[in-house]
């Protein structure tokens, strides 16, 4: 777990949330990627240093990969991969397992929150990240239910700045 973390660190920390790949299937991913990259760069220019990725398929991993690529230009930023539990990728397609492992290998820090899969484990991860950050960047279609909706509501209730991108805005 993170040690020595204080309010100054929280003020410089960003977390990500967003939809899984099947919620992005009609989305122009290159345009969404560029929008997320710009949001991450703006956060860096505003003084953010810590980027927390929940390591879910889709938007989370995409955002984490962007942090890694941007880190070449801004070497002081840090990627923290927050895994809800070991075995998160057990039933994932191979392509996403490879991307997940590649991202873990490039992370500055890895955190595993729960020793094994349990109901609500993903929400534990989402609350953990929000509680450490002051900015949430997300890909959210406005649906009232689901993990992304929960994380956006929780972040707002905790006073985070929230920057959202609607996948529908990036359609063909």
PDB file of C-alpha atoms in Angstrom, residues 6 16 21 29 37 39 67 85 93 119 123 155 163 165:
ATOM      1  CA  UNK A   6      -0.561  13.159   2.417  1.00  0.00           C
ATOM      2  CA  UNK A  16      -9.301   6.943 -14.181  1.00  0.00           C
ATOM      3  CA  UNK A  21     -14.337  -2.438 -24.714  1.00  0.00           C
ATOM      4  CA  UNK A  29     -10.724   5.023 -30.575  1.00  0.00           C
ATOM      5  CA  UNK A  37      -3.998  12.153 -23.947  1.00  0.00           C
ATOM      6  CA  UNK A  39      -6.598  15.609 -20.647  1.00  0.00           C
ATOM      7  CA  UNK A  67       0.381   7.733 -19.093  1.00  0.00           C
ATOM      8  CA  UNK A  85      -7.350  -8.771  -6.478  1.00  0.00           C
ATOM      9  CA  UNK A  93      -9.249 -12.349 -23.948  1.00  0.00           C
ATOM     10  CA  UNK A 119     -18.286  -9.515  -4.624  1.00  0.00           C
ATOM     11  CA  UNK A 123     -16.016  -1.016  -5.947  1.00  0.00           C
ATOM     12  CA  UNK A 155     -15.944  11.079  -6.942  1.00  0.00           C
ATOM     13  CA  UNK A 163     -13.497  15.414 -16.401  1.00  0.00           C
ATOM     14  CA  UNK A 165     -15.533  12.076 -22.177  1.00  0.00           C
TER      15      UNK A 165
END
